[in-house]
Every structure is written in structure tokens, then in C-alpha cells.
PDB file of C-alpha atoms in Angstrom:
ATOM      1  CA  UNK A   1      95.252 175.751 207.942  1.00  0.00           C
ATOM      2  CA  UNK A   2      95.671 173.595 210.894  1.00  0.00           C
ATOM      3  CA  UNK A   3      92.912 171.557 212.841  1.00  0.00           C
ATOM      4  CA  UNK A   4      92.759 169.192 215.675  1.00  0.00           C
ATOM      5  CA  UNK A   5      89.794 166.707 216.885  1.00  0.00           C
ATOM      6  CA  UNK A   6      89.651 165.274 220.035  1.00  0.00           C
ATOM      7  CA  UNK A   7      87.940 161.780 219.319  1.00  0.00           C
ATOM      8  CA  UNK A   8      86.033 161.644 222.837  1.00  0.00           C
ATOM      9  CA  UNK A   9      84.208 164.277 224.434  1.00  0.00           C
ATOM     10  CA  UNK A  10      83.570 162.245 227.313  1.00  0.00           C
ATOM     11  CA  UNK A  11      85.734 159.984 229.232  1.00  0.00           C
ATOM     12  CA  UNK A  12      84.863 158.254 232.229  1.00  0.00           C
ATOM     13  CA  UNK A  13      86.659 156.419 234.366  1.00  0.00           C
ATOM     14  CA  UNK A  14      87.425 154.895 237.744  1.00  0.00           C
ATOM     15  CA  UNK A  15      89.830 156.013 239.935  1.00  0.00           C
ATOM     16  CA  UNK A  16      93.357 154.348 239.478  1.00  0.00           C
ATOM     17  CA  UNK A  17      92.389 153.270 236.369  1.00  0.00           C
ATOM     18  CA  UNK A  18      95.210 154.196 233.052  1.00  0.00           C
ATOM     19  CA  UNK A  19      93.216 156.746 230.866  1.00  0.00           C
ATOM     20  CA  UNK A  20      93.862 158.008 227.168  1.00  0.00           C
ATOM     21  CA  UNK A  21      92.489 161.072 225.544  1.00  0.00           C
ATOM     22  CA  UNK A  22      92.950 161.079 222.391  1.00  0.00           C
ATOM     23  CA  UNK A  23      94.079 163.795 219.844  1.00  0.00           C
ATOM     24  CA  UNK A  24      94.750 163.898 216.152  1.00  0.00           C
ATOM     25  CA  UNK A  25      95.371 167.252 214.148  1.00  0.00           C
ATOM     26  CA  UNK A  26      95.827 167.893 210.114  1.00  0.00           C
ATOM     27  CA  UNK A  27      98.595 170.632 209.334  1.00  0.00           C
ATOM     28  CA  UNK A  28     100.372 171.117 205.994  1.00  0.00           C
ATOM     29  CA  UNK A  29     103.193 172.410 208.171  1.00  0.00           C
ATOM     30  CA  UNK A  30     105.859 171.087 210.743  1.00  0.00           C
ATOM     31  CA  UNK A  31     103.904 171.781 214.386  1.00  0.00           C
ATOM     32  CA  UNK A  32     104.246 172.013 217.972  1.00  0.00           C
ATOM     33  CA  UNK A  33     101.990 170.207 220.093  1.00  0.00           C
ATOM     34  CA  UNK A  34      99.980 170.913 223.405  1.00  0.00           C
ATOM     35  CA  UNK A  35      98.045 169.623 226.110  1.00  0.00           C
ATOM     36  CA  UNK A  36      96.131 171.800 228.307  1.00  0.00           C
ATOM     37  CA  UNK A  37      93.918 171.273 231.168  1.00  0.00           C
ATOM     38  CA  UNK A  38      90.880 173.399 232.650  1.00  0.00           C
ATOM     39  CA  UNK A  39      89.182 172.996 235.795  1.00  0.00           C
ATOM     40  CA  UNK A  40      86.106 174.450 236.473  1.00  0.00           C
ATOM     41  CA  UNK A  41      86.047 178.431 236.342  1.00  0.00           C
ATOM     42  CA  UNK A  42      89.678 178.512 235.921  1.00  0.00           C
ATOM     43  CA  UNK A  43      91.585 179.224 232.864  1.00  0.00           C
ATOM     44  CA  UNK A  44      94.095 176.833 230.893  1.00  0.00           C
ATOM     45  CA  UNK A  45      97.190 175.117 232.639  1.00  0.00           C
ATOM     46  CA  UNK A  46      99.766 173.556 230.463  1.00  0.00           C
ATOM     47  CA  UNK A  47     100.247 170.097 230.545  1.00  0.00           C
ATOM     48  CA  UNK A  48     103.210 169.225 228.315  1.00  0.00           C
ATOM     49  CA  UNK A  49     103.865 170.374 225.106  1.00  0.00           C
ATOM     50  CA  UNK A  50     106.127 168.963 222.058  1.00  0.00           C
ATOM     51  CA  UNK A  51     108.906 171.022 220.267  1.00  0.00           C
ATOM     52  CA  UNK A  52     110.770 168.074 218.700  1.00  0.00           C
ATOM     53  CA  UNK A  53     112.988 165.247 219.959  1.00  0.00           C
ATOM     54  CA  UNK A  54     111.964 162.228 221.597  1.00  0.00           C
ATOM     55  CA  UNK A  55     108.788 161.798 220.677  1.00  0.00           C
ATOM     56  CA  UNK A  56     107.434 160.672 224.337  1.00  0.00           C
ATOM     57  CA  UNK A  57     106.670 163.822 226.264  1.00  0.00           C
ATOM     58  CA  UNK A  58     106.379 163.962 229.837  1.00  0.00           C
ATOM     59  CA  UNK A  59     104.561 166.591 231.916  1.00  0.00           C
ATOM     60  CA  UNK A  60     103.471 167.276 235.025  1.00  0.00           C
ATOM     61  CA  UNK A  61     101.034 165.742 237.404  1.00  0.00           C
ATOM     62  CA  UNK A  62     101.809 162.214 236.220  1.00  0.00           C
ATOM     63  CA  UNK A  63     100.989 162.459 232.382  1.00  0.00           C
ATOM     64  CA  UNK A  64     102.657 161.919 229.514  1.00  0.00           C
ATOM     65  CA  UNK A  65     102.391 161.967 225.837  1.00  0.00           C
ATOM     66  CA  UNK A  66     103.557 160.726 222.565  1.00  0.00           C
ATOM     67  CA  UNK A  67     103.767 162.725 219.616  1.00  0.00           C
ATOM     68  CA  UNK A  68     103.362 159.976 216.644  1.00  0.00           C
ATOM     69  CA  UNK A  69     103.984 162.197 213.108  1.00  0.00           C
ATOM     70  CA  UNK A  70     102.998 158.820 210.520  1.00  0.00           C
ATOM     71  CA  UNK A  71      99.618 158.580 212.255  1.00  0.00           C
ATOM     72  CA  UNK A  72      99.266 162.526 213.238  1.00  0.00           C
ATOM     73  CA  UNK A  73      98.578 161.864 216.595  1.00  0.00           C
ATOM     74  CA  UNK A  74      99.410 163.013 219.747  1.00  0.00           C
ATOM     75  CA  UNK A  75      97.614 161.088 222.654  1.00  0.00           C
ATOM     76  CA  UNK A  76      97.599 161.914 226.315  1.00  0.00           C
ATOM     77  CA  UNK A  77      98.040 159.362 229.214  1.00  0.00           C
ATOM     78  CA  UNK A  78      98.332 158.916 232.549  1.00  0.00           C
ATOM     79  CA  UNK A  79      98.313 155.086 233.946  1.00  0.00           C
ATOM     80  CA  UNK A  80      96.408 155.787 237.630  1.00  0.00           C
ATOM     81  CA  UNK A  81      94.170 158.991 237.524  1.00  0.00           C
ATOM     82  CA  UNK A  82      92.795 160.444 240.753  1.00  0.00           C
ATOM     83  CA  UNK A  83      89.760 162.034 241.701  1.00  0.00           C
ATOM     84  CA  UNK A  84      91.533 165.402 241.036  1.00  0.00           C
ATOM     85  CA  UNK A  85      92.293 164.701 237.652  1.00  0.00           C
ATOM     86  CA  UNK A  86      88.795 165.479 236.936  1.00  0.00           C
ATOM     87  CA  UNK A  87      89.000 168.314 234.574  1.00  0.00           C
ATOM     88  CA  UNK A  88      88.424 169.808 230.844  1.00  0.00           C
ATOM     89  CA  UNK A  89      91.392 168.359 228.483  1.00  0.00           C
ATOM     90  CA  UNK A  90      92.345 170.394 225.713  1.00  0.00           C
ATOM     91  CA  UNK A  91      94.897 169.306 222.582  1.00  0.00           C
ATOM     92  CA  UNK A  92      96.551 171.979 220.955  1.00  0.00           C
ATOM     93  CA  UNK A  93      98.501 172.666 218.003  1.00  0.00           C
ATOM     94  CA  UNK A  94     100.985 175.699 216.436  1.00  0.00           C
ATOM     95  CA  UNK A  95     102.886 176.322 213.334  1.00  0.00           C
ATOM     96  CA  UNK A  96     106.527 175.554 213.945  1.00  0.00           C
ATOM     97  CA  UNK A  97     107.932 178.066 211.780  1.00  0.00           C
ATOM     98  CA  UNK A  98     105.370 180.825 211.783  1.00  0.00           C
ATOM     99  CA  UNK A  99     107.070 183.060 214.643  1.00  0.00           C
ATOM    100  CA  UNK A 100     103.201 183.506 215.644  1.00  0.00           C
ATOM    101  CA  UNK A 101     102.515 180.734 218.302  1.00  0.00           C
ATOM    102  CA  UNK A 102      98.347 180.795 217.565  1.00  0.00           C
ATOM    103  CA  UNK A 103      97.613 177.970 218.843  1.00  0.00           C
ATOM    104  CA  UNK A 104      94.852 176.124 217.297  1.00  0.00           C
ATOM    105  CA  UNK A 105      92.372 173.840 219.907  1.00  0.00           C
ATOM    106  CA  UNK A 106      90.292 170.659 219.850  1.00  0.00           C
ATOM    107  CA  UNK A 107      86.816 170.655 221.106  1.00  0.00           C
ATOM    108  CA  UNK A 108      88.043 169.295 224.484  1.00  0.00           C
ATOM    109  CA  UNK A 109      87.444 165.963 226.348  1.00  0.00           C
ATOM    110  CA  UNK A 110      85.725 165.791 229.657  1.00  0.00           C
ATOM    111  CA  UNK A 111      87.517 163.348 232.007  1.00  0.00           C
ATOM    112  CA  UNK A 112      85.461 162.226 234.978  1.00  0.00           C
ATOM    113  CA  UNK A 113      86.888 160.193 237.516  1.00  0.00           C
ATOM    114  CA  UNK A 114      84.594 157.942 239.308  1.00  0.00           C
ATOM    115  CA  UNK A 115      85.193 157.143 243.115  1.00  0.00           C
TER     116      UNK A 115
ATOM    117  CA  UNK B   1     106.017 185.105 240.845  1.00  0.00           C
ATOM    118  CA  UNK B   2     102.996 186.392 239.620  1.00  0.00           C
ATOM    119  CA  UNK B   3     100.806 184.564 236.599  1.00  0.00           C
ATOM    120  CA  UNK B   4      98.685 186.105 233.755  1.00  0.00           C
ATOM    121  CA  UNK B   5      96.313 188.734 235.748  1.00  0.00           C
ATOM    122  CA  UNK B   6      92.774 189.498 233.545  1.00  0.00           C
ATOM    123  CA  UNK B   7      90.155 191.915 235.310  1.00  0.00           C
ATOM    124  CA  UNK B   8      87.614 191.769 235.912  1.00  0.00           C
ATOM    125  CA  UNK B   9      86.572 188.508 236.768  1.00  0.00           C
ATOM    126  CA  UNK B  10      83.119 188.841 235.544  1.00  0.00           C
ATOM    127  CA  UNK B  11      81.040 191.266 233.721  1.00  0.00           C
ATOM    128  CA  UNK B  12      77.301 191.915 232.490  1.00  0.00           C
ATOM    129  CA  UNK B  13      76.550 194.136 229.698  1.00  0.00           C
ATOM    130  CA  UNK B  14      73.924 195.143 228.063  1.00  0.00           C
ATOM    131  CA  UNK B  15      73.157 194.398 224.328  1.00  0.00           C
ATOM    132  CA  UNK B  16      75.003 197.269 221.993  1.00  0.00           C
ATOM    133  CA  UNK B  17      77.338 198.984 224.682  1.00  0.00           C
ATOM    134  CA  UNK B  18      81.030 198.556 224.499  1.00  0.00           C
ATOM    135  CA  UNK B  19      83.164 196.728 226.895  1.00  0.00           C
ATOM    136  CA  UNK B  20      87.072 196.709 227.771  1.00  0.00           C
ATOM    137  CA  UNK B  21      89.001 193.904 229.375  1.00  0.00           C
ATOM    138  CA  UNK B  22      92.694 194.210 230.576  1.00  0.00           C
ATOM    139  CA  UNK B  23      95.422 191.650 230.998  1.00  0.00           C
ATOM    140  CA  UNK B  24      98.877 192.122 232.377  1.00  0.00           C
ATOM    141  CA  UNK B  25     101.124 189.003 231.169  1.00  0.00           C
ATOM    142  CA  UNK B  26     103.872 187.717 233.783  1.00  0.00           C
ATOM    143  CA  UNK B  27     107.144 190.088 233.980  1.00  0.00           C
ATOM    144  CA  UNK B  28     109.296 189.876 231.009  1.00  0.00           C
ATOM    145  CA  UNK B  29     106.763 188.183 228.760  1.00  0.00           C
ATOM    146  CA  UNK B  30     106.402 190.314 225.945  1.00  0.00           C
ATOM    147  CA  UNK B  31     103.794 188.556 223.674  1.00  0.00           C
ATOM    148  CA  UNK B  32     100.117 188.095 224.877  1.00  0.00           C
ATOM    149  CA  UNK B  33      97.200 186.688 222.831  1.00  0.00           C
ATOM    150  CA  UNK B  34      93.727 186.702 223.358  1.00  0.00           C
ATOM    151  CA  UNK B  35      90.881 183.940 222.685  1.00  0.00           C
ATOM    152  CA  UNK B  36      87.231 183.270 223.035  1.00  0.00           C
ATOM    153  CA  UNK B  37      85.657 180.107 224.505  1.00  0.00           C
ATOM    154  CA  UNK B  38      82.032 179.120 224.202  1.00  0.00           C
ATOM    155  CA  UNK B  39      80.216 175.720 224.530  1.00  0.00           C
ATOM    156  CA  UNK B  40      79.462 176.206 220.775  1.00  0.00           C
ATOM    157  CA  UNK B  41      82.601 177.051 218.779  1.00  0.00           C
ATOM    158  CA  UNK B  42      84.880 176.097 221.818  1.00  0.00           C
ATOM    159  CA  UNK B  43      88.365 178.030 222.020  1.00  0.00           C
ATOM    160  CA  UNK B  44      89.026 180.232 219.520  1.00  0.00           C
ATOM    161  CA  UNK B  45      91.894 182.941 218.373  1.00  0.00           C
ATOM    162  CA  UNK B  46      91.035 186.503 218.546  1.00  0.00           C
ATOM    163  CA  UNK B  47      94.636 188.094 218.407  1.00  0.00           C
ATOM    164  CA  UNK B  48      97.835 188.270 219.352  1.00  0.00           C
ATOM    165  CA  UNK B  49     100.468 191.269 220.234  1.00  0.00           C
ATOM    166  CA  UNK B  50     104.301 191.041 220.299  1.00  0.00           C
ATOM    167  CA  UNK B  51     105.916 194.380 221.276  1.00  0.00           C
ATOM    168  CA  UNK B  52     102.980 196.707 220.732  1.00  0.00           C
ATOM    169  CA  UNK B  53     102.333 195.138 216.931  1.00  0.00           C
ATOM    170  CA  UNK B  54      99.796 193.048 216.316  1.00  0.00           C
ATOM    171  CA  UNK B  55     101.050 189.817 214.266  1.00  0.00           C
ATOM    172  CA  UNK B  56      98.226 187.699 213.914  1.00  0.00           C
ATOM    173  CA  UNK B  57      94.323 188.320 214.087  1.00  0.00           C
ATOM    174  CA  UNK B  58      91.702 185.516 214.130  1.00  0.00           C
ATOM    175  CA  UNK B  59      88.818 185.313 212.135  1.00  0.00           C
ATOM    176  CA  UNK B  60      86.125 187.614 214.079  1.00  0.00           C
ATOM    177  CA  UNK B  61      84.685 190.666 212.984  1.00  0.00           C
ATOM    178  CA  UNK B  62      85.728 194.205 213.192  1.00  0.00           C
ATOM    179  CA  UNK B  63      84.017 195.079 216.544  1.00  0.00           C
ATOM    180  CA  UNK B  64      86.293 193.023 218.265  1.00  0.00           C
ATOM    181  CA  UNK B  65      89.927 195.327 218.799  1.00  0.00           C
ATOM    182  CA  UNK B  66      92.688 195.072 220.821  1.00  0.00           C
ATOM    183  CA  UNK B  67      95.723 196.891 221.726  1.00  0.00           C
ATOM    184  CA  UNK B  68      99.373 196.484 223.505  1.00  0.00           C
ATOM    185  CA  UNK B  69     101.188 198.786 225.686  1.00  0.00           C
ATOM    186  CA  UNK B  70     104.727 199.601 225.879  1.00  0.00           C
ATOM    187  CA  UNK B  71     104.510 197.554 229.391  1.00  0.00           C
ATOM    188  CA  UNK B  72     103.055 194.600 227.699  1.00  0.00           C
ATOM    189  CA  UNK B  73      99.597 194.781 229.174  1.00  0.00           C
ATOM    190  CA  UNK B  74      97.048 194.532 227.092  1.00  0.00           C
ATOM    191  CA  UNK B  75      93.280 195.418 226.446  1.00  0.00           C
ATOM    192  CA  UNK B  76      90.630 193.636 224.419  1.00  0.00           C
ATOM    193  CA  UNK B  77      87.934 196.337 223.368  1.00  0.00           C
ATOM    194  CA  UNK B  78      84.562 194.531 221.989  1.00  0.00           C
ATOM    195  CA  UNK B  79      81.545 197.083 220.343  1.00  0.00           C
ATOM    196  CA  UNK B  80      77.777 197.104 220.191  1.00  0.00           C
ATOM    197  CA  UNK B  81      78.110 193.684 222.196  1.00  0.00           C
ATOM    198  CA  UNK B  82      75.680 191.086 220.705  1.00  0.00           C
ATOM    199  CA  UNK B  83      74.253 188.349 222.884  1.00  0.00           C
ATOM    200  CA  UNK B  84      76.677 186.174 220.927  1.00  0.00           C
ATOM    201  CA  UNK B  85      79.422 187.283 222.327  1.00  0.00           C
ATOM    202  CA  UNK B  86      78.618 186.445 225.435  1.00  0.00           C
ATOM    203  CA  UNK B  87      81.797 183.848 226.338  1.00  0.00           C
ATOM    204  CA  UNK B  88      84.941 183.767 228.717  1.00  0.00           C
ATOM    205  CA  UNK B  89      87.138 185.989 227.010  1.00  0.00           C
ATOM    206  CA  UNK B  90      91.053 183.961 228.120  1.00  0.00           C
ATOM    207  CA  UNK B  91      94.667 185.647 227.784  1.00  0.00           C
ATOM    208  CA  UNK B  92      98.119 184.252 227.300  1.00  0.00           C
ATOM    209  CA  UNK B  93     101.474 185.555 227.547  1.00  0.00           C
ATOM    210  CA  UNK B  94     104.648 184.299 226.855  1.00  0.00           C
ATOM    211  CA  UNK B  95     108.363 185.473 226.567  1.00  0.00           C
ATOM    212  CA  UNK B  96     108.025 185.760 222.303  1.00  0.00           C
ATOM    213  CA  UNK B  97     111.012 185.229 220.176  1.00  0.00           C
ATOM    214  CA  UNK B  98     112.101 181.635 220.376  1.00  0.00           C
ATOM    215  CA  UNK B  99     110.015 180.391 223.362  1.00  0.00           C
ATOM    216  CA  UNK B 100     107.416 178.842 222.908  1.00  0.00           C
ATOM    217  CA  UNK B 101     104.215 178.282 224.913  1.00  0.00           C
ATOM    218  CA  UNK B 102     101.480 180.023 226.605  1.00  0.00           C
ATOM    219  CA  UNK B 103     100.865 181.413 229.910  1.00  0.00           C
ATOM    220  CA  UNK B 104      96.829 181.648 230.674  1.00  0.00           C
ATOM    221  CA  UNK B 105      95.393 183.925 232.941  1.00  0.00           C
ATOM    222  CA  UNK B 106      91.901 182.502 234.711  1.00  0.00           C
ATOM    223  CA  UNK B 107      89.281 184.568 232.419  1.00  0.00           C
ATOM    224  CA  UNK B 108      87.141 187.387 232.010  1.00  0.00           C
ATOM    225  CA  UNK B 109      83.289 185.809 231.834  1.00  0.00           C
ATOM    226  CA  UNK B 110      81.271 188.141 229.911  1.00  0.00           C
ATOM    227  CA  UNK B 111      78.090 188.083 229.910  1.00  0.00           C
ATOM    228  CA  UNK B 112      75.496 190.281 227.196  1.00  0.00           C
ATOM    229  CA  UNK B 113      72.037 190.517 228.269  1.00  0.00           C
TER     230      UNK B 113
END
């Protein structure tokens, strides 16, 4: 069984400020790794995800993560945020070698971005 | 081209009736998977179909069913609704096989009353 825990539920912060949500997960299994996002009455947009490689991920509106496997962590960044960065942040995790992708999510962290 | 459609949008049911949500995954994905989200137990795996089979079912109970059509579109059915399961009900497709990573449409928000 795989699980994930989002450390913060609730991150504020001022614009152009760096942010980090964090994300940890326990698997007994190789795993892929996801970020998703959720704005209000919308569903879930992906992020960036890790497959394997480098372990620094980059995805798309100006975040990044890196996928650290001693320390089970995969943390998401961005170094300015902007007001439209306010959102629902999930972390998300698979089995690697399943060939079922059910992905299993954190509780989420709420990022508010203060003018 | 076009995303991960789920209609409707929003629905109110009545305690004990039977509802049916649809979900057509983007062209050429073949797999689509369902999950619940609620402020209590957050996002959570229902199923999920790959070429009409079912491969993987969450841990909910038998009045939640789905299905998978030879199109790839796919319905959720949920019986004798409880207030409970009152949630935004969220699909995902993907390609399947070797690719990896989820597609998710914008919701169905169910609502038992």
C-alpha cells in the first residue's frame, strides 16, 4: 500500500515570494510521482510528474520539483508565485510496475497568494 | 483538441435513487479512471477501465459500478445514493500501455439530498 502526506494544508504567501509545498509518500514499491493543481470548480491539471532520471523535474507554469528517494520526498517549488498561482495543490503517487496507474493523493495544500 | 468531457456538470438527487455519470476521455486514450473527492476523505480511487476490462477497483462498496465502452467512454452508475456520497465525482483518461499520466476532466458535483 502506498500513501502520501502533504505536511501543510495551508500556505500563505506574498506575491513574488519562492514557495514550497511539501510532499512525502511511503511505498514498498518503485513509484512515479505527481503534482497536480485545482482551481476552484475545476478539475485536476498536471503539474509535472516523475518517471525516473534526473531527479529535478520541471513543469509548467514556472514550477519545479525534486524527487529525493533517501528522504521519500518529493517537494514542489516555484521561486516568485503570482496572484494566479492561488490554487488547491495536490501530490500524487503510482506503482511503477503495476500496469494500473491508480494514483494515490495527499490531502492537498492550499496556496494563497497575498497581494 | 478536445480534453476529458464529464456530464453533467451538476446534479441533485434524492436520497435512495440511482444516478449515472458519463465521461468521454480525449481521442485515442484508451484507459479512464474514476475518483471521488470530498472535504473529508479528500481524493479517492473508485476504478479504473483499460479496453472495456476493469483492472483495478478502489475500496468502496458495491453500489458504486462502472462500465467501459468499446469507444472508451465511460459511465459511473452509483445506487440507493446516501447523503454520503454526496462529492465531485472526477475522471481521467490516458493513452494506457506504457504512458503514463492522467488526463482530468472538470467534474460531475453530485449532490444527495
Amino acid at each position: 500500500a502506498q500513501s502520501v502526506t502533504q505536511l501543510d494544508s495551508q500556505v500563505p504567501v506574498f506575491e513574488e515570494a519562492p514557495v514550497e509545498l511539501r510532499c512525502n509518500y511511503s511505498s514498498s514499491v518503485s513509484v512515479y510521482l505527481f503534482w497536480y493543481v485545482q482551481y476552484p470548480n475545476q478539475g485536476l491539471q498536471l503539474l509535472l510528474k516523475y518517471l525516473s532520471g534526473s531527479t529535478l523535474v520541471k513543469g509548467i507554469n514556472g514550477f519545479e520539483a525534486e524527487f529525493n528517494k533517501s528522504q521519500t520526498s518529493f517537494h514542489l517549488r516555484k521561486p516568485s508565485v503570482h496572484i494566479s498561482d492561488t490554487a488547491e495543490y495536490f501530490c500524487a503517487v503510482s506503482d511503477s510496475g503495476a500496469g494500473s496507474y491508480q494514483l494515490t493523493f495527499g490531502k492537498g495544500t492550499k496556496l494563497s497568494v497575498i497581494p | 483538441k478536445a480534453g476529458v468531457t464529464q456530464t453533467p456538470r451538476y446534479l441533485i438527487k434524492t436520497r435512495g435513487q440511482q444516478v449515472t455519470l458519463s465521461c468521454s476521455p480525449i481521442s485515442g486514450h484508451r484507459s479512464v479512471s474514476w475518483y471521488q473527492q470530498t472535504p473529508g476523505q479528500g481524493l479517492q480511487f473508485l476504478f479504473e477501465y483499460f479496453s472495456e476490462t476493469q483492472r483495478n477497483k478502489g475500496n468502496f462498496p458495491g453500489r458504486f459500478s462502472g462500465r467501459q465502452f468499446s469507444n472508451s467512454r465511460s459511465e459511473m452508475n452509483v445506487s440507493t445514493l446516501e447523503l454520503g456520497d454526496s462529492a465531485l465525482y472526477l475522471c481521467a483518461s490516458s493513452l494506457g500501455g506504457d504512458s503514463v499520466g492522467y488526463t482530468f476532466g472538470s467534474g460531475t458535483r453530485l449532490t444527495v439530498v
